[in-house]
Amino acid sequence: MAHAPHTRQIFICTASKCDPDGELKALFKAELKACGLKKTVRAMGCSCLDLCKHGTNVMVQPDHVWYAHVRRADVADIVRCHLVEGEPVRRLLGPLAGARS
């Protein structure tokens, strides 16, 4: 049986100044599983987002939300507030959050 496509993606920058060891990616995956979102939200590492001075950077798509300076303790807030309750975590929003190219 085919799985429904993921409705959202979390891109965690894995460049050297952000999450090179994949620690935050693993925490996001665990939190998504704990919240029952594993089949609808995909957490994945990505190459440099060119926003290094704001790292660790995390993007939530298709919401066009950019989180800056994300730490371990912030992962649960992002998943529970943003992805479960639908409210972005304002204290973590990057300067370009919501900007579309």
GROMACS .gro file of C-alpha atoms in nm:
model
  101
    1MET     CA    1   0.000   0.000   0.000
    2ALA     CA    2   0.138   0.341  -0.096
    3HIS     CA    3   0.185   0.604   0.172
    4ALA     CA    4   0.021   0.943   0.142
    5PRO     CA    5   0.276   1.209   0.046
    6HIS     CA    6   0.427   1.425   0.315
    7THR     CA    7   0.232   1.749   0.349
    8ARG     CA    8   0.522   1.938   0.505
    9GLN     CA    9   0.899   1.920   0.501
   10ILE     CA   10   1.148   2.039   0.760
   11PHE     CA   11   1.487   2.124   0.612
   12ILE     CA   12   1.766   2.129   0.870
   13CYS     CA   13   2.088   2.286   0.747
   14THR     CA   14   2.371   2.036   0.787
   15ALA     CA   15   2.654   2.271   0.690
   16SER     CA   16   2.953   2.303   0.924
   17LYS     CA   17   2.814   2.598   1.123
   18CYS     CA   18   2.469   2.446   1.167
   19ASP     CA   19   2.407   2.073   1.221
   20PRO     CA   20   2.697   1.883   1.060
   21ASP     CA   21   2.651   1.574   1.280
   22GLY     CA   22   2.277   1.547   1.213
   23GLU     CA   23   2.188   1.578   1.581
   24LEU     CA   24   1.898   1.820   1.529
   25LYS     CA   25   1.770   1.615   1.236
   26ALA     CA   26   1.754   1.308   1.460
   27LEU     CA   27   1.576   1.507   1.732
   28PHE     CA   28   1.319   1.636   1.481
   29LYS     CA   29   1.256   1.282   1.355
   30ALA     CA   30   1.206   1.153   1.710
   31GLU     CA   31   0.973   1.440   1.802
   32LEU     CA   32   0.767   1.394   1.484
   33LYS     CA   33   0.729   1.026   1.568
   34ALA     CA   34   0.629   1.106   1.929
   35CYS     CA   35   0.361   1.347   1.802
   36GLY     CA   36   0.225   1.104   1.544
   37LEU     CA   37   0.346   1.315   1.250
   38LYS     CA   38   0.603   1.076   1.102
   39LYS     CA   39   0.389   0.992   0.798
   40THR     CA   40   0.285   1.349   0.714
   41VAL     CA   41   0.593   1.559   0.797
   42ARG     CA   42   0.940   1.475   0.673
   43ALA     CA   43   1.255   1.601   0.847
   44MET     CA   44   1.566   1.602   0.631
   45GLY     CA   45   1.909   1.751   0.621
   46CYS     CA   46   2.002   1.992   0.344
   47SER     CA   47   2.318   2.160   0.229
   48CYS     CA   48   2.402   2.518   0.320
   49LEU     CA   49   2.112   2.763   0.315
   50ASP     CA   50   2.356   3.059   0.286
   51LEU     CA   51   2.229   3.203   0.613
   52CYS     CA   52   2.526   3.096   0.824
   53LYS     CA   53   2.530   3.390   1.064
   54HIS     CA   54   2.180   3.284   1.175
   55GLY     CA   55   2.257   2.912   1.220
   56THR     CA   56   2.141   2.662   1.305
   57ASN     CA   57   1.882   2.724   1.032
   58VAL     CA   58   1.562   2.527   0.988
   59MET     CA   59   1.304   2.582   0.712
   60VAL     CA   60   0.946   2.454   0.720
   61GLN     CA   61   0.786   2.413   0.380
   62PRO     CA   62   0.542   2.476   0.223
   63ASP     CA   63   0.480   2.723   0.507
   64HIS     CA   64   0.778   2.941   0.404
   65VAL     CA   65   0.887   2.966   0.768
   66TRP     CA   66   1.252   3.008   0.855
   67TYR     CA   67   1.377   2.944   1.206
   68ALA     CA   68   1.716   3.083   1.312
   69HIS     CA   69   1.953   2.992   1.594
   70VAL     CA   70   1.765   2.666   1.659
   71ARG     CA   71   1.897   2.462   1.952
   72ARG     CA   72   1.812   2.117   2.089
   73ALA     CA   73   1.562   2.260   2.337
   74ASP     CA   74   1.372   2.433   2.052
   75VAL     CA   75   1.286   2.120   1.854
   76ALA     CA   76   0.984   2.020   2.066
   77ASP     CA   77   0.849   2.378   2.053
   78ILE     CA   78   0.875   2.389   1.673
   79VAL     CA   79   0.704   2.053   1.628
   80ARG     CA   80   0.432   2.100   1.889
   81CYS     CA   81   0.355   2.470   1.839
   82HIS     CA   82   0.405   2.504   1.464
   83LEU     CA   83   0.330   2.161   1.323
   84VAL     CA   84   0.067   2.039   1.571
   85GLU     CA   85  -0.102   2.364   1.678
   86GLY     CA   86  -0.035   2.569   1.364
   87GLU     CA   87   0.142   2.861   1.534
   88PRO     CA   88   0.502   2.938   1.433
   89VAL     CA   89   0.743   2.987   1.723
   90ARG     CA   90   0.790   3.365   1.701
   91ARG     CA   91   1.101   3.386   1.920
   92LEU     CA   92   1.288   3.170   1.666
   93LEU     CA   93   1.174   3.332   1.342
   94GLY     CA   94   1.460   3.442   1.121
   95PRO     CA   95   1.472   3.790   0.965
   96LEU     CA   96   1.346   3.653   0.633
   97ALA     CA   97   1.072   3.429   0.777
   98GLY     CA   98   0.775   3.413   0.545
   99ALA     CA   99   0.965   3.579   0.260
  100ARG     CA  100   0.899   3.420  -0.077
  101SER     CA  101   1.135   3.436  -0.371
   0.00000   0.00000   0.00000
